[in-house]
Amino acid sequence: SVGNGYSFCPGPQPLVQPSTVWTRHPLASGVAMDTAHSHLGKQPLTISVLGVNLDNHNVRPVALHGGLSNRHRLSQLAADKHFVAATNGMYFSFGTGTPTVPFVDNGKPIVLSTTPKPVAGIGVDNHAQSGNVWLKAAVRGVDGLSSVLNAVNTEHLPIGLSLYTGSWGSGRIPLPAGARTRTLRGGVIITG
């Protein structure tokens, strides 16, 4: 639809036929891209499928973020001599660039909320896995009182206590009216 900024938006239809011709492009040991060309009426379409052999000991999937709210062009990331390929595996906010779904990097939760959310990913055994993840945590003050922690590095603040770590990055945290903030360093409140 033109209203969404697209001049041509076809309806769903099969793009790959038995006669589709694929060309393989090896990118690195254990990584290849297969490409095919198709046409939707007058519009040409290139289809690319990235294949990654996770059993290859030279391959390691990693998250491409220096900070969730810091945007980087892929061409800048590609300057890393070990960088081979990238794919967008989750939904992102156009406003902040941050993921809108749970995000785990190297076994550490980076984005979580108390609401159970479905996730899919690569396990430590290099096999695809799916499940649900959610946050269950509390913060205890020096007075011994504890408060439930509702979210970590989420784009939209829930009512209650949320935490933003260095993984959030340098982007501004979108705060609702009436929200109060405190800065912690080494587990100690240093502002507010």
Coordinates of N, CA, C and O in Angstrom, one line a residue:
S1 N 0.8 -1.2 0.0 CA 0.0 0.0 0.0 C 0.9 1.2 0.0 O 1.9 1.3 0.6
V2 N 0.4 2.3 -0.7 CA 1.2 3.5 -0.8 C 1.3 4.2 0.6 O 2.3 4.8 0.9
G3 N 0.3 4.1 1.4 CA 0.3 4.8 2.7 C 1.4 4.3 3.6 O 1.8 5.0 4.5
N4 N 1.9 3.1 3.5 CA 3.0 2.6 4.3 C 4.3 2.9 3.7 O 5.3 2.4 4.1
G5 N 4.4 3.7 2.6 CA 5.6 4.0 2.0 C 6.1 3.0 0.9 O 7.2 3.1 0.5
Y6 N 5.3 2.1 0.6 CA 5.6 1.1 -0.5 C 4.7 1.4 -1.7 O 3.5 1.5 -1.6
S7 N 5.4 1.5 -2.8 CA 4.6 1.7 -4.1 C 4.1 0.4 -4.7 O 3.2 0.4 -5.4
F8 N 4.7 -0.7 -4.2 CA 4.3 -2.0 -4.7 C 4.4 -3.0 -3.6 O 5.4 -3.2 -3.0
C9 N 3.3 -3.6 -3.2 CA 3.2 -4.5 -2.1 C 2.3 -5.7 -2.5 O 1.1 -5.6 -2.4
P10 N 2.9 -6.8 -3.1 CA 2.1 -7.9 -3.5 C 1.5 -8.7 -2.4 O 2.0 -8.6 -1.3
G11 N 0.4 -9.4 -2.7 CA -0.2 -10.3 -1.7 C 0.7 -11.5 -1.6 O 1.6 -11.7 -2.4
P12 N 0.3 -12.3 -0.6 CA 1.1 -13.6 -0.4 C 1.0 -14.5 -1.6 O -0.1 -14.7 -2.1
Q13 N 2.1 -15.1 -2.0 CA 2.1 -16.0 -3.1 C 3.4 -16.8 -3.1 O 4.4 -16.3 -2.5
P14 N 3.4 -18.0 -3.7 CA 4.6 -18.8 -3.7 C 5.7 -18.1 -4.5 O 5.5 -17.7 -5.7
L15 N 6.9 -18.0 -4.0 CA 8.0 -17.3 -4.7 C 9.0 -18.4 -5.3 O 9.7 -18.1 -6.2
V16 N 9.1 -19.5 -4.6 CA 10.0 -20.5 -5.0 C 9.3 -21.7 -5.7 O 8.4 -22.3 -5.1
Q17 N 9.6 -22.0 -6.9 CA 9.0 -23.0 -7.7 C 10.1 -24.2 -7.9 O 11.2 -24.0 -7.7
P18 N 9.6 -25.4 -8.3 CA 10.6 -26.4 -8.5 C 11.6 -26.1 -9.6 O 12.7 -26.6 -9.6
S19 N 11.2 -25.1 -10.5 CA 12.2 -24.7 -11.6 C 13.1 -23.6 -11.1 O 14.0 -23.2 -11.9
T20 N 13.0 -23.1 -9.9 CA 13.8 -22.0 -9.4 C 15.3 -22.5 -9.4 O 15.6 -23.6 -8.9
V21 N 16.2 -21.6 -10.0 CA 17.6 -21.9 -10.1 C 18.3 -21.2 -9.0 O 18.2 -20.0 -8.9
W22 N 19.1 -22.0 -8.1 CA 19.8 -21.4 -7.0 C 21.3 -21.4 -7.3 O 21.8 -22.3 -7.9
T23 N 21.9 -20.3 -6.9 CA 23.4 -20.2 -7.0 C 24.0 -20.1 -5.6 O 23.5 -19.3 -4.8
R24 N 25.0 -20.9 -5.3 CA 25.6 -21.0 -4.0 C 26.8 -20.1 -4.0 O 27.7 -20.1 -4.9
H25 N 27.0 -19.3 -2.9 CA 28.1 -18.4 -2.7 C 28.7 -18.7 -1.4 O 28.2 -18.3 -0.3
P26 N 29.8 -19.4 -1.3 CA 30.5 -19.7 0.0 C 31.1 -18.4 0.5 O 31.7 -17.6 -0.2
L27 N 30.8 -18.1 1.8 CA 31.2 -16.9 2.4 C 32.4 -17.1 3.3 O 33.3 -16.3 3.5
A28 N 32.4 -18.3 4.0 CA 33.5 -18.6 4.9 C 33.3 -20.1 5.3 O 32.3 -20.7 4.9
S29 N 34.2 -20.7 6.0 CA 34.1 -22.1 6.4 C 32.8 -22.3 7.2 O 32.6 -21.6 8.3
G30 N 31.8 -23.1 6.7 CA 30.6 -23.3 7.4 C 29.5 -22.3 7.1 O 28.4 -22.4 7.7
V31 N 29.7 -21.3 6.2 CA 28.7 -20.3 6.0 C 28.6 -20.1 4.5 O 29.6 -19.9 3.8
A32 N 27.4 -20.2 3.9 CA 27.2 -20.0 2.5 C 25.8 -19.3 2.3 O 24.9 -19.3 3.1
M33 N 25.7 -18.5 1.2 CA 24.5 -17.9 0.8 C 24.0 -18.4 -0.5 O 24.8 -18.5 -1.5
D34 N 22.8 -18.9 -0.5 CA 22.1 -19.3 -1.8 C 21.2 -18.2 -2.3 O 20.4 -17.6 -1.5
T35 N 21.3 -17.9 -3.6 CA 20.6 -16.8 -4.2 C 19.8 -17.3 -5.4 O 20.3 -18.2 -6.2
A36 N 18.6 -16.8 -5.5 CA 17.7 -17.1 -6.7 C 17.0 -15.9 -7.1 O 16.9 -14.9 -6.3
H37 N 16.5 -15.8 -8.3 CA 15.8 -14.7 -8.8 C 14.4 -15.1 -9.2 O 14.2 -16.2 -9.8
S38 N 13.4 -14.2 -8.9 CA 12.0 -14.5 -9.2 C 11.4 -13.2 -9.7 O 12.0 -12.2 -9.6
H39 N 10.2 -13.3 -10.3 CA 9.5 -12.1 -10.8 C 8.1 -12.2 -10.3 O 7.4 -13.2 -10.3
L40 N 7.6 -11.0 -9.8 CA 6.2 -10.9 -9.4 C 5.6 -9.8 -10.4 O 5.8 -8.7 -10.2
G41 N 5.0 -10.3 -11.5 CA 4.6 -9.4 -12.5 C 5.8 -8.8 -13.1 O 6.7 -9.4 -13.6
K42 N 5.9 -7.4 -13.0 CA 7.0 -6.7 -13.6 C 8.1 -6.5 -12.6 O 9.1 -5.9 -13.0
Q43 N 7.9 -6.9 -11.4 CA 8.9 -6.6 -10.3 C 9.9 -7.7 -10.2 O 9.5 -8.8 -9.8
P44 N 11.2 -7.5 -10.4 CA 12.2 -8.6 -10.1 C 12.4 -8.7 -8.6 O 12.3 -7.7 -7.8
L45 N 12.7 -9.9 -8.2 CA 12.9 -10.2 -6.7 C 14.1 -11.1 -6.6 O 14.2 -12.1 -7.3
T46 N 15.0 -10.7 -5.7 CA 16.2 -11.6 -5.4 C 15.9 -12.2 -4.1 O 15.6 -11.5 -3.1
I47 N 16.0 -13.5 -4.0 CA 15.8 -14.3 -2.8 C 17.2 -14.8 -2.3 O 17.9 -15.4 -3.1
S48 N 17.5 -14.5 -1.1 CA 18.8 -14.9 -0.5 C 18.5 -15.7 0.8 O 17.7 -15.3 1.6
V49 N 19.2 -16.9 0.9 CA 19.0 -17.7 2.1 C 20.4 -17.9 2.6 O 21.3 -18.4 1.9
L50 N 20.6 -17.5 3.9 CA 21.9 -17.7 4.5 C 21.9 -19.1 5.2 O 21.0 -19.4 6.0
G51 N 22.9 -19.9 4.9 CA 23.0 -21.2 5.6 C 24.3 -21.2 6.4 O 25.3 -20.8 6.0
V52 N 24.1 -21.6 7.7 CA 25.1 -21.6 8.7 C 25.2 -23.0 9.3 O 24.2 -23.5 9.9
N53 N 26.4 -23.7 9.2 CA 26.6 -25.0 9.8 C 27.1 -24.8 11.2 O 28.3 -24.5 11.4
L54 N 26.3 -24.9 12.2 CA 26.7 -24.7 13.6 C 27.5 -25.8 14.1 O 28.0 -25.7 15.2
D55 N 27.6 -26.9 13.4 CA 28.5 -28.0 13.8 C 29.9 -27.7 13.5 O 30.9 -28.4 13.9
N56 N 30.2 -26.7 12.6 CA 31.5 -26.3 12.2 C 32.1 -25.5 13.3 O 31.6 -24.5 13.8
H57 N 33.3 -26.0 13.8 CA 33.9 -25.3 15.0 C 34.4 -23.9 14.7 O 34.7 -23.2 15.6
N58 N 34.4 -23.5 13.4 CA 34.9 -22.1 13.1 C 33.7 -21.1 13.2 O 33.9 -19.9 13.0
V59 N 32.5 -21.6 13.3 CA 31.3 -20.8 13.3 C 30.8 -20.5 14.7 O 30.7 -21.4 15.5
R60 N 30.5 -19.3 15.0 CA 30.0 -18.9 16.3 C 29.0 -17.7 16.2 O 29.4 -16.6 15.8
P61 N 27.7 -18.0 16.4 CA 26.7 -16.9 16.3 C 26.9 -15.9 17.5 O 27.0 -16.4 18.6
V62 N 26.9 -14.6 17.2 CA 26.9 -13.6 18.3 C 26.0 -12.5 18.0 O 25.6 -12.3 16.8
A63 N 25.6 -11.8 19.0 CA 24.7 -10.7 18.8 C 25.5 -9.4 18.5 O 26.6 -9.2 19.0
L64 N 25.0 -8.7 17.5 CA 25.8 -7.5 17.0 C 25.3 -6.2 17.7 O 24.6 -5.4 17.2
H65 N 25.7 -6.1 19.0 CA 25.3 -4.8 19.7 C 26.5 -4.4 20.6 O 27.0 -5.2 21.3
G66 N 26.8 -3.1 20.5 CA 27.6 -2.5 21.5 C 26.8 -2.0 22.6 O 27.1 -1.8 23.7
G67 N 25.5 -1.7 22.3 CA 24.5 -1.2 23.2 C 23.2 -1.3 22.4 O 23.1 -1.1 21.2
L68 N 22.1 -1.7 23.1 CA 20.9 -2.0 22.5 C 20.3 -0.7 21.7 O 19.8 -0.8 20.7
S69 N 20.5 0.4 22.3 CA 20.0 1.6 21.7 C 21.0 2.4 20.8 O 20.7 3.5 20.4
N70 N 22.2 1.8 20.6 CA 23.2 2.4 19.7 C 23.0 1.8 18.3 O 23.2 0.6 18.2
R71 N 22.7 2.6 17.3 CA 22.6 2.0 16.0 C 23.9 2.0 15.3 O 24.6 3.0 15.4
H72 N 24.2 1.0 14.6 CA 25.4 0.9 13.8 C 25.0 0.4 12.4 O 24.2 -0.5 12.2
R73 N 25.7 1.0 11.4 CA 25.5 0.5 10.0 C 26.2 -0.9 9.9 O 27.3 -1.1 10.5
L74 N 25.6 -1.8 9.2 CA 26.2 -3.1 9.0 C 27.6 -2.9 8.3 O 28.5 -3.7 8.5
S75 N 27.7 -1.9 7.4 CA 29.0 -1.7 6.8 C 30.1 -1.4 7.8 O 31.3 -1.8 7.6
Q76 N 29.8 -0.7 8.9 CA 30.7 -0.5 10.0 C 31.1 -1.8 10.7 O 32.2 -2.0 11.0
L77 N 30.0 -2.6 11.0 CA 30.3 -3.8 11.7 C 31.1 -4.8 10.8 O 31.9 -5.6 11.3
A78 N 30.9 -4.7 9.5 CA 31.6 -5.6 8.6 C 33.1 -5.4 8.5 O 33.8 -6.2 8.0
A79 N 33.5 -4.2 9.1 CA 35.0 -4.0 9.1 C 35.7 -5.0 10.0 O 36.9 -5.1 9.9
D80 N 35.0 -5.6 10.9 CA 35.6 -6.6 11.8 C 36.0 -7.8 10.9 O 35.3 -8.4 10.2
K81 N 37.3 -8.2 11.0 CA 37.8 -9.2 10.1 C 37.2 -10.6 10.4 O 37.2 -11.5 9.5
H82 N 36.5 -10.8 11.5 CA 35.9 -12.1 11.8 C 34.4 -12.1 11.5 O 33.7 -13.1 11.6
F83 N 33.9 -10.9 11.1 CA 32.5 -10.8 10.7 C 32.2 -11.4 9.4 O 32.9 -11.0 8.4
V84 N 31.3 -12.3 9.2 CA 31.0 -12.9 7.9 C 29.6 -12.6 7.4 O 29.5 -12.2 6.3
A85 N 28.6 -12.7 8.3 CA 27.2 -12.5 7.8 C 26.3 -12.1 9.0 O 26.7 -12.3 10.1
A86 N 25.2 -11.4 8.6 CA 24.3 -10.9 9.7 C 22.9 -11.2 9.2 O 22.6 -11.1 8.0
T87 N 22.0 -11.4 10.1 CA 20.6 -11.5 9.8 C 19.8 -10.9 11.0 O 20.3 -10.9 12.1
N88 N 18.6 -10.4 10.6 CA 17.8 -9.8 11.6 C 16.9 -10.8 12.2 O 16.0 -11.3 11.5
G89 N 17.1 -11.3 13.4 CA 16.4 -12.4 14.0 C 15.3 -12.0 14.9 O 14.7 -12.9 15.6
M90 N 14.9 -10.7 15.1 CA 13.9 -10.3 16.0 C 13.2 -9.0 15.6 O 13.7 -8.4 14.6
Y91 N 12.2 -8.6 16.3 CA 11.5 -7.4 16.0 C 12.2 -6.3 16.8 O 12.6 -6.4 17.9
F92 N 12.3 -5.1 16.1 CA 12.9 -3.9 16.7 C 12.0 -2.7 16.7 O 11.2 -2.6 15.8
S93 N 12.2 -1.8 17.6 CA 11.5 -0.6 17.7 C 12.2 0.4 16.7 O 13.4 0.6 16.7
F94 N 11.4 1.0 15.8 CA 11.9 2.0 14.9 C 12.3 3.3 15.7 O 13.2 4.0 15.2
G95 N 11.7 3.5 16.8 CA 12.0 4.7 17.6 C 13.4 4.7 18.3 O 14.1 5.6 18.3
T96 N 13.7 3.5 18.9 CA 14.9 3.4 19.7 C 16.0 2.5 19.1 O 17.1 2.5 19.4
G97 N 15.5 1.6 18.2 CA 16.4 0.6 17.6 C 16.6 -0.6 18.5 O 17.3 -1.5 18.2
T98 N 15.9 -0.6 19.6 CA 16.0 -1.7 20.6 C 15.1 -2.9 20.3 O 14.0 -2.7 19.7
P99 N 15.4 -4.1 20.7 CA 14.5 -5.2 20.5 C 13.3 -5.1 21.3 O 13.3 -4.6 22.4
T100 N 12.1 -5.5 20.8 CA 10.9 -5.5 21.5 C 10.5 -6.8 22.0 O 9.4 -7.0 22.5
V101 N 11.5 -7.8 22.0 CA 11.2 -9.1 22.5 C 12.4 -9.5 23.4 O 13.4 -8.8 23.4
P102 N 12.2 -10.6 24.2 CA 13.4 -11.0 25.1 C 14.6 -11.2 24.2 O 14.6 -11.7 23.1
F103 N 15.7 -11.0 24.8 CA 17.0 -11.0 24.1 C 18.0 -11.6 25.1 O 18.2 -11.1 26.2
V104 N 18.7 -12.7 24.7 CA 19.7 -13.4 25.5 C 21.0 -13.4 24.6 O 21.0 -13.8 23.5
D105 N 22.1 -13.0 25.2 CA 23.4 -13.0 24.5 C 24.4 -13.7 25.3 O 24.6 -13.3 26.5
N106 N 25.0 -14.7 24.7 CA 26.1 -15.5 25.4 C 25.5 -16.1 26.8 O 26.2 -16.0 27.8
G107 N 24.3 -16.5 26.8 CA 23.7 -17.1 28.0 C 23.2 -16.1 29.0 O 22.8 -16.5 30.1
K108 N 23.4 -14.8 28.8 CA 23.0 -13.7 29.7 C 21.8 -13.0 29.2 O 21.7 -12.5 28.1
P109 N 20.7 -12.9 30.1 CA 19.5 -12.1 29.6 C 19.9 -10.6 29.5 O 20.4 -10.0 30.4
I110 N 19.5 -10.0 28.4 CA 19.8 -8.6 28.1 C 18.5 -7.8 28.2 O 18.5 -6.7 28.7
V111 N 17.4 -8.4 27.7 CA 16.1 -7.7 27.8 C 15.1 -8.7 28.3 O 14.9 -9.8 27.8
L112 N 14.4 -8.4 29.4 CA 13.4 -9.3 30.0 C 12.3 -8.5 30.7 O 12.5 -7.3 31.1
S113 N 11.1 -9.1 30.8 CA 10.1 -8.5 31.6 C 9.4 -9.6 32.3 O 9.6 -10.8 32.1
T114 N 8.5 -9.3 33.3 CA 7.8 -10.3 34.1 C 6.7 -11.0 33.3 O 6.2 -12.1 33.7
T115 N 6.4 -10.5 32.1 CA 5.4 -11.2 31.2 C 6.1 -12.3 30.4 O 7.0 -12.0 29.7
P116 N 5.6 -13.5 30.5 CA 6.2 -14.6 29.7 C 6.1 -14.3 28.2 O 5.0 -13.9 27.8
K117 N 7.2 -14.5 27.5 CA 7.3 -14.3 26.1 C 7.9 -15.5 25.4 O 8.9 -16.0 25.9
P118 N 7.4 -15.8 24.2 CA 8.0 -16.9 23.5 C 9.3 -16.5 22.9 O 9.4 -15.4 22.4
V119 N 10.2 -17.4 22.9 CA 11.6 -17.2 22.2 C 12.0 -18.4 21.4 O 11.5 -19.5 21.7
A120 N 12.9 -18.1 20.5 CA 13.5 -19.2 19.7 C 15.0 -18.8 19.6 O 15.3 -17.6 19.5
G121 N 15.9 -19.8 19.6 CA 17.3 -19.5 19.5 C 18.1 -20.7 19.4 O 17.6 -21.8 19.2
I122 N 19.4 -20.5 19.4 CA 20.4 -21.6 19.3 C 20.9 -21.9 20.7 O 21.4 -21.0 21.4
G123 N 20.7 -23.2 21.1 CA 21.2 -23.6 22.5 C 22.7 -23.8 22.5 O 23.4 -23.8 21.5
V124 N 23.2 -24.1 23.7 CA 24.6 -24.4 23.9 C 25.0 -25.7 23.1 O 26.2 -25.9 22.9
D125 N 24.0 -26.5 22.8 CA 24.3 -27.7 22.0 C 24.3 -27.5 20.5 O 24.3 -28.4 19.7
N126 N 24.2 -26.2 20.1 CA 24.1 -25.8 18.7 C 22.8 -26.3 18.0 O 22.8 -26.3 16.8
H127 N 21.8 -26.6 18.7 CA 20.5 -26.9 18.1 C 19.5 -25.9 18.4 O 19.5 -25.2 19.5
A128 N 18.5 -25.7 17.5 CA 17.5 -24.7 17.6 C 16.6 -25.2 18.8 O 16.3 -26.3 18.9
Q129 N 16.2 -24.2 19.6 CA 15.3 -24.4 20.7 C 14.2 -23.4 20.8 O 14.5 -22.2 20.3
S130 N 13.1 -23.7 21.4 CA 12.1 -22.7 21.6 C 11.5 -22.8 23.0 O 11.7 -23.9 23.6
G131 N 10.9 -21.8 23.5 CA 10.4 -21.9 24.9 C 9.8 -20.5 25.3 O 9.6 -19.6 24.4
N132 N 9.6 -20.3 26.5 CA 9.2 -19.1 27.1 C 10.2 -18.6 28.1 O 10.7 -19.4 28.9
V133 N 10.4 -17.3 28.2 CA 11.2 -16.7 29.2 C 10.5 -15.5 29.9 O 9.7 -14.9 29.2
W134 N 10.9 -15.3 31.1 CA 10.3 -14.1 31.8 C 11.3 -13.9 33.0 O 12.1 -14.7 33.4
L135 N 11.1 -12.7 33.6 CA 11.9 -12.2 34.6 C 11.2 -12.4 36.0 O 10.0 -12.2 36.1
K136 N 11.9 -12.9 36.9 CA 11.4 -13.0 38.3 C 12.6 -12.6 39.2 O 13.5 -13.4 39.4
A137 N 12.5 -11.4 39.7 CA 13.6 -10.9 40.5 C 13.1 -9.8 41.5 O 12.0 -9.3 41.3
A138 N 13.9 -9.5 42.5 CA 13.6 -8.5 43.4 C 14.9 -7.7 43.7 O 16.0 -8.3 43.6
V139 N 14.7 -6.5 44.1 CA 15.8 -5.6 44.5 C 15.7 -5.3 46.0 O 14.6 -4.9 46.4
R140 N 16.8 -5.5 46.8 CA 16.7 -5.2 48.2 C 17.5 -4.0 48.5 O 18.7 -3.8 48.1
G141 N 16.9 -3.1 49.2 CA 17.6 -1.9 49.6 C 18.4 -2.1 50.9 O 18.4 -3.1 51.6
V142 N 19.2 -1.0 51.3 CA 20.0 -1.1 52.5 C 19.1 -1.2 53.7 O 19.6 -1.7 54.8
D143 N 17.9 -0.8 53.7 CA 17.0 -0.9 54.8 C 16.4 -2.4 54.9 O 15.6 -2.6 55.8
G144 N 16.8 -3.3 54.0 CA 16.3 -4.6 54.0 C 15.0 -4.9 53.3 O 14.6 -6.0 53.1
L145 N 14.3 -3.8 52.9 CA 13.1 -3.9 52.2 C 13.3 -4.3 50.7 O 14.3 -3.8 50.2
S146 N 12.5 -5.1 50.2 CA 12.7 -5.5 48.8 C 11.5 -5.1 47.9 O 10.4 -4.9 48.4
S147 N 11.8 -4.8 46.6 CA 10.8 -4.5 45.6 C 10.9 -5.4 44.5 O 12.0 -5.8 44.1
V148 N 9.8 -5.8 43.9 CA 9.8 -6.6 42.7 C 10.4 -5.9 41.5 O 10.0 -4.7 41.3
L149 N 11.3 -6.5 40.8 CA 11.8 -5.9 39.6 C 10.9 -6.3 38.4 O 10.8 -7.5 38.2
N150 N 10.4 -5.4 37.6 CA 9.4 -5.7 36.6 C 10.0 -5.8 35.2 O 9.4 -6.4 34.3
A151 N 11.2 -5.2 34.9 CA 11.7 -5.2 33.6 C 13.2 -4.9 33.6 O 13.7 -4.1 34.5
V152 N 13.9 -5.4 32.6 CA 15.3 -5.0 32.4 C 15.5 -4.6 31.0 O 15.2 -5.4 30.1
N153 N 16.0 -3.4 30.7 CA 16.3 -2.9 29.4 C 15.1 -3.0 28.4 O 15.3 -3.3 27.2
T154 N 13.9 -2.8 28.8 CA 12.7 -2.9 27.9 C 12.5 -1.5 27.3 O 12.7 -0.5 27.9
E155 N 11.9 -1.5 26.1 CA 11.6 -0.3 25.5 C 10.5 0.5 26.2 O 10.6 1.7 26.3
H156 N 9.5 -0.2 26.6 CA 8.4 0.5 27.2 C 8.4 0.1 28.7 O 8.4 -1.0 29.1
L157 N 8.4 1.2 29.6 CA 8.5 0.9 31.0 C 7.1 0.4 31.5 O 6.1 1.0 31.3
P158 N 7.1 -0.7 32.2 CA 5.9 -1.1 32.9 C 5.8 -0.3 34.2 O 6.7 0.3 34.6
I159 N 4.6 -0.4 34.8 CA 4.4 0.3 36.1 C 5.2 -0.5 37.1 O 5.2 -1.7 37.2
G160 N 6.1 0.2 37.9 CA 6.9 -0.5 38.9 C 8.4 -0.2 38.6 O 8.7 0.7 38.0
L161 N 9.2 -1.1 39.2 CA 10.6 -0.9 39.1 C 11.3 -1.6 37.9 O 11.0 -2.7 37.6
S162 N 12.0 -0.8 37.1 CA 12.7 -1.3 35.9 C 14.2 -0.9 36.1 O 14.6 0.0 36.7
L163 N 15.0 -1.7 35.4 CA 16.5 -1.5 35.5 C 17.0 -1.4 34.1 O 16.6 -2.1 33.2
Y164 N 17.9 -0.5 33.9 CA 18.6 -0.3 32.6 C 20.1 -0.4 32.9 O 20.7 0.3 33.7
T165 N 20.7 -1.4 32.2 CA 22.1 -1.7 32.4 C 23.0 -1.0 31.3 O 22.4 -0.4 30.4
G166 N 24.3 -1.2 31.3 CA 25.1 -0.7 30.3 C 24.8 -1.3 28.9 O 25.1 -0.7 27.9
S167 N 24.1 -2.5 28.9 CA 23.7 -3.1 27.6 C 22.7 -2.2 26.9 O 22.5 -2.4 25.7
W168 N 22.0 -1.3 27.6 CA 21.0 -0.4 26.9 C 21.7 0.5 25.9 O 21.2 0.7 24.8
G169 N 22.9 0.9 26.3 CA 23.6 1.8 25.4 C 23.4 3.3 25.7 O 23.0 3.6 26.8
S170 N 23.8 4.2 24.8 CA 23.7 5.6 25.1 C 22.4 6.3 24.7 O 22.2 7.5 24.9
G171 N 21.5 5.5 24.0 CA 20.3 6.1 23.6 C 19.4 6.5 24.8 O 19.5 5.9 25.9
R172 N 18.6 7.5 24.6 CA 17.7 8.0 25.6 C 16.6 7.0 26.0 O 16.1 6.3 25.1
I173 N 16.4 6.8 27.3 CA 15.4 5.9 27.7 C 14.0 6.6 27.7 O 13.9 7.7 28.3
P174 N 13.0 6.1 27.0 CA 11.7 6.8 26.9 C 11.0 6.6 28.2 O 10.5 5.5 28.5
L175 N 10.9 7.7 28.9 CA 10.2 7.7 30.3 C 8.8 8.2 30.2 O 8.6 9.3 29.5
P176 N 7.8 7.6 30.8 CA 6.5 8.1 30.9 C 6.4 9.2 31.9 O 7.3 9.4 32.7
A177 N 5.3 10.0 31.8 CA 5.2 11.1 32.7 C 5.1 10.6 34.2 O 4.5 9.6 34.4
G178 N 5.8 11.3 35.1 CA 5.8 10.9 36.5 C 6.8 9.9 36.8 O 6.9 9.5 38.0
A179 N 7.6 9.3 35.9 CA 8.6 8.4 36.2 C 9.7 9.0 36.9 O 10.1 10.2 36.7
R180 N 10.3 8.3 37.9 CA 11.5 8.8 38.6 C 12.7 7.9 38.3 O 12.6 6.7 38.1
T181 N 13.9 8.5 38.2 CA 15.1 7.7 37.9 C 16.1 7.9 39.0 O 16.2 8.9 39.7
R182 N 16.9 6.9 39.1 CA 18.1 6.9 40.0 C 19.2 6.2 39.3 O 19.0 5.3 38.5
T183 N 20.5 6.7 39.5 CA 21.6 6.1 38.9 C 22.4 5.3 39.9 O 22.6 5.8 41.1
L184 N 22.7 4.0 39.6 CA 23.4 3.2 40.5 C 24.8 2.9 39.9 O 25.0 2.8 38.7
R185 N 25.8 2.8 40.8 CA 27.1 2.4 40.4 C 27.7 1.5 41.5 O 27.7 1.9 42.6
G186 N 28.0 0.3 41.1 CA 28.5 -0.7 42.0 C 27.4 -1.1 43.0 O 27.7 -1.4 44.2
G187 N 26.1 -1.0 42.6 CA 25.1 -1.4 43.5 C 24.6 -0.3 44.5 O 23.8 -0.5 45.4
V188 N 25.2 0.9 44.3 CA 24.9 2.0 45.3 C 24.3 3.2 44.5 O 24.7 3.5 43.4
I189 N 23.2 3.7 45.0 CA 22.5 4.9 44.4 C 23.4 6.1 44.5 O 23.8 6.5 45.6
I190 N 23.8 6.7 43.3 CA 24.6 7.9 43.4 C 23.9 9.1 43.0 O 24.5 10.2 43.1
T191 N 22.7 9.0 42.5 CA 21.9 10.2 42.2 C 20.5 10.1 42.7 O 20.0 8.9 42.7
G192 N 19.8 11.2 43.0 CA 18.4 11.1 43.4 C 18.3 10.7 44.9 O 19.2 10.4 45.6

